[in-house]
Amino acid sequence: MQQMASVGPLSLSLTQRVLPFYDSAMTLKRRAAGSSELFSMLEKILTEKFRQTLRMVFTDIENQINRRDEEEFAKDELRIKEDLLSQVETYPADVLLDEDFLVAAVDGSGTDSLAVYDDVRVHLLSTSTVVLDTNTRSENLFSPVDRSALEREVGEQPYIDAHWHSGVRGDARKKLAETLVNVYPLKDIVDLILPFFRDFTNGRINSYSDLAGTEYGKYAPRLKEMESLISREQILTNPTVHEEIRKASEYAAIRKVLMSNIRPRYVLIDGAMSVFMHFVRHYPSMPTGFMLRDLCELARKNDVILCAVSKNHTIPFAHKIAKMAREKFGEGAKWFCHLPCKDDPGGGLHIYEDRTYIPPMLAVPYLFSFSRDNRPSRIDFDRIWWLQNVFVPDDPHATRENEKALFRELEFMSRDARWYGYPVPLALAHESCKLSYEDLRLAREICQDVRTEMGYDNKKSEPLRADYDL
Amino acid sequence: MTTRSPSHFGLTMICEENGMPIDQDKLGEIYGRVGMGNQTQLGIMGSNRDISVGEIFMIYSHRDGHERVFFFRVLGLENYLRQVDDMSRIASTLMVEGDAYLSGIERNMLLSVGGRMLGYAEKDGDKWVFRSPRRLPDHLASVYRPVPGTSDAFVREMLQEQTDGDIFVGDLQVGEATLDVPVKIPAKFLPMHVGIFGSTGSGKSNLMMVLIKSIIDTNLAALRRPNDDLTRVSAFCIDPHDEFAKGVDRYGIQHVIEAMSKETRSDVIGDFYYLTTHKGATPREIRRYARDIRILWSEIQPRDLYSIMEFSPQMSSFIDAQYASEGEKWISSILAMDEDPEGAPKGTLRAVKRRLRFLERSPIYVESNPAPILGDIFVAMETGRILVVNTSLMSDREQFLLTTIVTRTLSDMRRALKSSGNLGDFEKQATMRLPKSFFKRVKAKALAFYGKGGTAEDTPVQDPRDLPVIQITVEEAPSILNPELMRGQSVFKDISRQGRKFNIGLLVVSQQVSVLDNVILSQMNTEINLRLGNEREIRSCIDNASVNISGFENEFRVMSRGEAIVTASYRELPLPVRIPLFDTVFERDKHTYKNDGKRKAEKYTL
């Protein structure tokens, strides 16, 4: 098939070039092999029938989604264009800031199947904290701070840890809770949960005792133990458990930064500030929801701007907003777009009125683009902080100026040529924490080695899909 | 008994209690880590330093209890950025987005260095031994960059087998710097022929002067320490541009001679060292030590002419017949003839006379002369002296004939010696081989040189290998060492193959390797490869080298004047060398010529 794929004029598509030869080759093959041979997936993909299936799918998308999009988007188009979309006023390349500042970023990685021993799954987590100095007075913009000084403040970097639980003995919740308690630096669960309540109720609930007499009163006993903060027990699959631990590990690293002497102006995290709420109890369904709000409160106290950046943003019509920005500001322009909620002047947008978590609870999302070559990304800010520092009631112009100042700095930290348009501290944190295939392979070997050292039997430990060579 | 000690990897190493582990600080500054590769080619990841092609790194390895230092030569360099797979994309972003930067990039800027493994050094008992690259360094072994001033002594010790000798060529080059590790050629390998290959401007003249000085130093050492049984070297050095004596810049061989005391000078150079066509035209200070080159026709044999120009079979038959009948007077007899002799095809005489005409016109080839030089040359060569031969006023033919006559005369003398058991035999053999009148003039001296404690007929004779090594320069080598002339009765064909038996070696100087005859190239054991003119010569040089230097093409392309790669069949390591300027080495050493060795010893005794 590889040989066949090289024939034909280049003006035709690959399949168009290959098909005539393929069809005749297949005829010969069938005749030679008889009629009962199995077809491979590749053979199916190269058929006209598959092309027809695709045509139907794309037509469907066009009819159902894209046409509907035009109608829905039209409702918000003018407001987005006039009020919400703005161009970033960038710093010149040789800017000397009045005051240089530090930017911290945290990212995490890992695997939910470092090793599988019978029914026990061992997870591997890695987290990395990076702190950069804007350093505009030298040629080394956004230079990393001294590594040993950083590690003295926040511990060894990158950080790795392990978690285990059995997927079949109903211990997922218990083991998850144990790990979360170990990982997160704030051990008092009451102190952990209160920031959410303070923010969510606008200060009405300020202490544990204030829970009594409110809709949360009956849940108060559950709010004292980590295990009982884990509501989504039914869906504690390995990926879910892994996701929760990874997030907690990242949040733990952020807490260490916020509690340290580093004093960054910004702390960036990967992901959104969405807090998934229990449908009935109206508080976060998983401990990381509480952790995030704890961080937001701590950041505000320490005058740190906490931002969550996500490439995979699930904002509907982001492509249309980007197109509008290009038309309004020009092809290479850098821009941002506020995505208001129902409580903001003018209310929320129609394009996401049926989405529960856009905008996320207690967060303010923006869509932004600092690079013409990439699709727009999303950045979330703590709403309480935003209301105190960006939003000026009844003064949209002043609000806009605050937004521009904020995005000017965010754009300035997003010009590294390796990841142009994406905040460099986050990119470096990601590079630092990611585990390559080879890293994982070595980690698995070390698992075996350690087991041998400890005198345990050498059982198969690869993920189950590796069995039977499948 | 073995002891365990921690390595810098945190793994335990087992060291022999009696052997000391290598002090890795002595290797130089740590540069990088071994990446991919095999026992001949290696890739190293190193710091973003100013590395150049040609640098030598040392790799410390400890495998299975064997401590080794591998030597690696840089042949290629590539910029490498960690976390970046596609550098072109980054470069284009920097170009297109004028405000782009690279955060914290310095620690991620590395160099990917590729090159050849040259071999490794390991201790064998107390001695360092160097071996060809048949092993591999450890995984991720540490790579060290030698630092002049820090690494010199240790490298010298490790590579002593590979660099030590008698005749200094230059200092071991590591990139653009040099270490204080002199690279020398052992005198015992000079008879196996040395090639100096380099294009115009590559530094051949300076190299020749450095070699001549080094030969003088070797002979001086032999004189001052007679009990150490040091080898003396004689050299017949063709100076095609009359540069060696006066020097190219400030100093020349003349200054070395003048720096000596009278006694030392007499011991080292005798009465003269400089040969020229017209002594009267020589500067006064050199004239004191100069002689006119006058070779008698009777000292020329037909073979000498056959070695430098082509004769048809008819011409050589005619000449051989004349030589057989007229003996030493063959040239004058041919020149006096008017008609073709009987049996010889018509026109043979004219053609031969045309070829011999230059002898008539030449001031150095004479029918008679009161002070012919060949005998003095013989004496000089048998007593460990250097001769600088100014050929700038000679024609090429005169120069080539001179080299041939000297080579043939000396090799015939030593061949006669080798074929004899005593001086009586020797006299018979020499009389058969050499022009009678010449041998008569030098006989007394020859018997004195060659007899072991006496000059009586039954006195046993020396082995030529116990006599001074004789080096004869063949300049413009393609003119006489080409396949056409070497096919015939060339004197140099014999010397190429058998020179080592007689302790006579050729120093072949050529701008081109590709046109030299294979016989001489295949017999050559030492090559000093300077900068070459074109790709074909580079290829030929690499193919001819006595050590495998394939992959060094890049290096030849970037070589500067005065840089060379020394290859030798008796060594495993191709040695990059920087030949110092003659003026520099003279300035450094001139005080050593003044002192009489004895006087210096007495001073210390007091």
Short mmCIF file of C-alpha atoms in Angstrom, two decimals, chain A residues 80-255:
data_model
loop_
_atom_site.label_atom_id
_atom_site.label_comp_id
_atom_site.label_asym_id
_atom_site.label_seq_id
_atom_site.Cartn_x
_atom_site.Cartn_y
_atom_site.Cartn_z
CA ILE A 80 -19.69 41.44 21.05
CA LYS A 81 -18.34 43.69 18.32
CA GLU A 82 -19.16 46.98 20.01
CA ASP A 83 -18.85 46.30 23.72
CA LEU A 84 -16.99 43.11 24.51
CA LEU A 85 -14.24 42.76 21.92
CA SER A 86 -11.12 44.85 22.35
CA GLN A 87 -7.68 45.07 20.87
CA VAL A 88 -4.65 44.56 23.09
CA GLU A 89 -2.38 47.60 23.30
CA THR A 90 0.94 45.88 23.39
CA TYR A 91 4.17 46.94 25.03
CA PRO A 92 6.98 47.70 22.61
CA ALA A 93 9.61 44.99 22.31
CA ASP A 94 12.18 47.08 24.20
CA VAL A 95 9.90 48.20 27.01
CA LEU A 96 11.40 49.00 30.38
CA LEU A 97 8.73 48.42 32.98
CA ASP A 98 8.55 50.86 35.86
CA GLU A 99 8.68 47.86 38.07
CA ASP A 100 9.65 44.39 36.97
CA PHE A 101 7.60 41.63 38.47
CA LEU A 102 7.48 37.88 38.91
CA VAL A 103 5.11 35.48 37.22
CA ALA A 104 4.59 31.97 38.57
CA ALA A 105 2.95 29.08 36.77
CA VAL A 106 2.07 25.54 37.72
CA ASP A 107 1.26 22.58 35.54
CA GLY A 108 0.79 18.91 36.23
CA SER A 109 0.97 15.63 34.38
CA GLY A 110 1.07 11.95 35.08
CA THR A 111 -0.57 8.66 34.33
CA ASP A 112 -3.35 6.67 35.93
CA SER A 113 -1.62 3.44 35.04
CA LEU A 114 1.99 3.57 36.07
CA ALA A 115 1.51 -0.02 37.12
CA VAL A 116 -1.37 -2.41 37.49
CA TYR A 117 -0.92 -5.18 40.07
CA ASP A 118 -3.91 -7.47 39.92
CA ASP A 119 -6.75 -5.08 40.71
CA VAL A 120 -4.61 -2.33 42.16
CA ARG A 121 -3.85 0.67 39.99
CA VAL A 122 -0.82 2.82 40.74
CA HIS A 123 -0.93 6.40 39.53
CA LEU A 124 2.02 8.66 38.90
CA LEU A 125 1.76 12.41 39.31
CA SER A 126 4.17 15.13 38.32
CA THR A 127 3.83 18.81 39.05
CA SER A 128 6.10 21.66 38.18
CA THR A 129 6.30 25.24 39.42
CA VAL A 130 8.09 27.83 37.34
CA VAL A 131 8.77 31.43 38.37
CA LEU A 132 10.00 33.99 35.86
CA ASP A 133 11.15 37.54 36.26
CA THR A 134 10.09 40.02 33.58
CA ASN A 135 13.69 41.34 33.81
CA THR A 136 13.13 44.13 31.28
CA ARG A 137 16.35 45.80 32.36
CA SER A 138 18.46 43.08 30.81
CA GLU A 139 18.39 41.25 27.53
CA ASN A 140 17.06 38.10 29.18
CA LEU A 141 13.35 38.77 29.32
CA PHE A 142 11.35 36.41 31.49
CA SER A 143 14.37 34.74 32.92
CA PRO A 144 13.80 31.94 35.43
CA VAL A 145 14.59 32.78 39.04
CA ASP A 146 17.42 30.92 40.66
CA ARG A 147 16.37 27.29 40.89
CA SER A 148 17.83 26.61 44.31
CA ALA A 149 16.13 29.68 45.73
CA LEU A 150 12.84 28.53 44.24
CA GLU A 151 13.21 25.02 45.61
CA ARG A 152 13.96 26.40 49.06
CA GLU A 153 10.58 28.14 48.96
CA VAL A 154 8.34 25.58 47.29
CA GLY A 155 10.25 22.30 47.40
CA GLU A 156 11.97 20.16 44.81
CA GLN A 157 10.98 20.82 41.20
CA PRO A 158 9.48 19.09 39.41
CA TYR A 159 7.63 17.17 42.06
CA ILE A 160 6.55 13.57 41.64
CA ASP A 161 4.33 11.40 43.73
CA ALA A 162 2.28 8.24 43.51
CA HIS A 163 -1.22 7.16 44.44
CA TRP A 164 -2.89 3.77 44.45
CA HIS A 165 -6.30 2.30 44.88
CA SER A 166 -8.11 -0.80 43.81
CA GLY A 167 -10.71 -0.19 41.17
CA VAL A 168 -12.88 -3.10 42.30
CA ARG A 169 -12.97 -3.10 46.09
CA GLY A 170 -14.87 0.13 46.66
CA ASP A 171 -11.82 1.85 48.13
CA ALA A 172 -11.53 4.55 45.52
CA ARG A 173 -13.12 7.24 47.63
CA LYS A 174 -11.22 6.40 50.78
CA LYS A 175 -7.85 6.16 49.06
CA LEU A 176 -8.54 9.30 47.06
CA ALA A 177 -9.33 11.18 50.24
CA GLU A 178 -6.14 9.93 51.86
CA THR A 179 -4.06 11.16 48.95
CA LEU A 180 -5.81 14.51 48.83
CA VAL A 181 -5.18 15.02 52.53
CA ASN A 182 -1.52 14.18 52.06
CA VAL A 183 -1.11 16.35 49.01
CA TYR A 184 -2.90 19.55 49.94
CA PRO A 185 -1.00 21.69 52.48
CA LEU A 186 -4.09 22.99 54.25
CA LYS A 187 -5.03 20.14 56.56
CA ASP A 188 -7.95 21.72 58.38
CA ILE A 189 -10.98 20.84 56.27
CA VAL A 190 -13.12 23.54 57.77
CA ASP A 191 -10.56 26.17 56.78
CA LEU A 192 -10.53 24.54 53.36
CA ILE A 193 -14.25 24.82 52.70
CA LEU A 194 -15.00 28.23 54.14
CA PRO A 195 -13.51 30.39 51.38
CA PHE A 196 -16.04 28.91 48.94
CA PHE A 197 -18.92 29.69 51.19
CA ARG A 198 -17.65 33.16 51.93
CA ASP A 199 -17.38 33.96 48.23
CA PHE A 200 -20.50 32.14 47.14
CA THR A 201 -22.74 33.71 49.78
CA ASN A 202 -21.09 37.11 49.59
CA GLY A 203 -19.85 36.91 53.16
CA ARG A 204 -23.11 35.75 54.61
CA ILE A 205 -21.41 32.52 55.70
CA ASN A 206 -18.10 33.44 57.24
CA SER A 207 -17.49 30.63 59.71
CA TYR A 208 -18.46 27.03 60.29
CA SER A 209 -21.10 27.99 62.79
CA ASP A 210 -22.75 30.25 60.23
CA LEU A 211 -23.69 27.13 58.24
CA ALA A 212 -26.35 26.29 60.75
CA GLY A 213 -29.65 27.80 59.88
CA THR A 214 -28.88 27.93 56.21
CA GLU A 215 -29.60 25.51 53.37
CA TYR A 216 -26.16 24.03 54.11
CA GLY A 217 -26.87 23.32 57.73
CA LYS A 218 -27.82 19.68 57.17
CA TYR A 219 -24.64 19.06 55.25
CA ALA A 220 -22.40 20.65 57.84
CA PRO A 221 -21.14 17.37 59.32
CA ARG A 222 -20.01 16.24 55.83
CA LEU A 223 -17.98 19.36 55.49
CA LYS A 224 -15.47 18.35 58.13
CA GLU A 225 -13.86 15.34 56.47
CA MET A 226 -12.11 15.10 53.15
CA GLU A 227 -13.78 11.83 52.27
CA SER A 228 -17.22 13.25 52.61
CA LEU A 229 -16.35 16.15 50.33
CA ILE A 230 -16.09 13.58 47.54
CA SER A 231 -19.64 13.46 46.26
CA ARG A 232 -19.20 11.86 42.87
CA GLU A 233 -18.50 8.42 44.18
CA GLN A 234 -20.47 6.71 41.47
CA ILE A 235 -18.21 8.03 38.81
CA LEU A 236 -14.83 7.57 40.50
CA THR A 237 -13.29 5.90 37.53
CA ASN A 238 -9.55 5.79 37.28
CA PRO A 239 -9.40 8.79 34.96
CA THR A 240 -11.67 10.76 37.28
CA VAL A 241 -9.57 9.87 40.31
CA HIS A 242 -6.43 10.74 38.44
CA GLU A 243 -7.84 14.05 37.29
CA GLU A 244 -8.79 14.97 40.84
CA ILE A 245 -5.41 14.11 42.27
CA ARG A 246 -3.60 15.92 39.51
CA LYS A 247 -5.63 19.04 40.06
CA ALA A 248 -5.10 18.84 43.81
CA SER A 249 -1.39 18.47 43.26
CA GLU A 250 -1.35 21.56 41.07
CA TYR A 251 -3.41 23.51 43.57
CA ALA A 252 -1.10 22.38 46.34
CA ALA A 253 1.86 23.77 44.42
CA ILE A 254 0.04 27.06 43.90
CA ARG A 255 -0.72 27.28 47.61
#
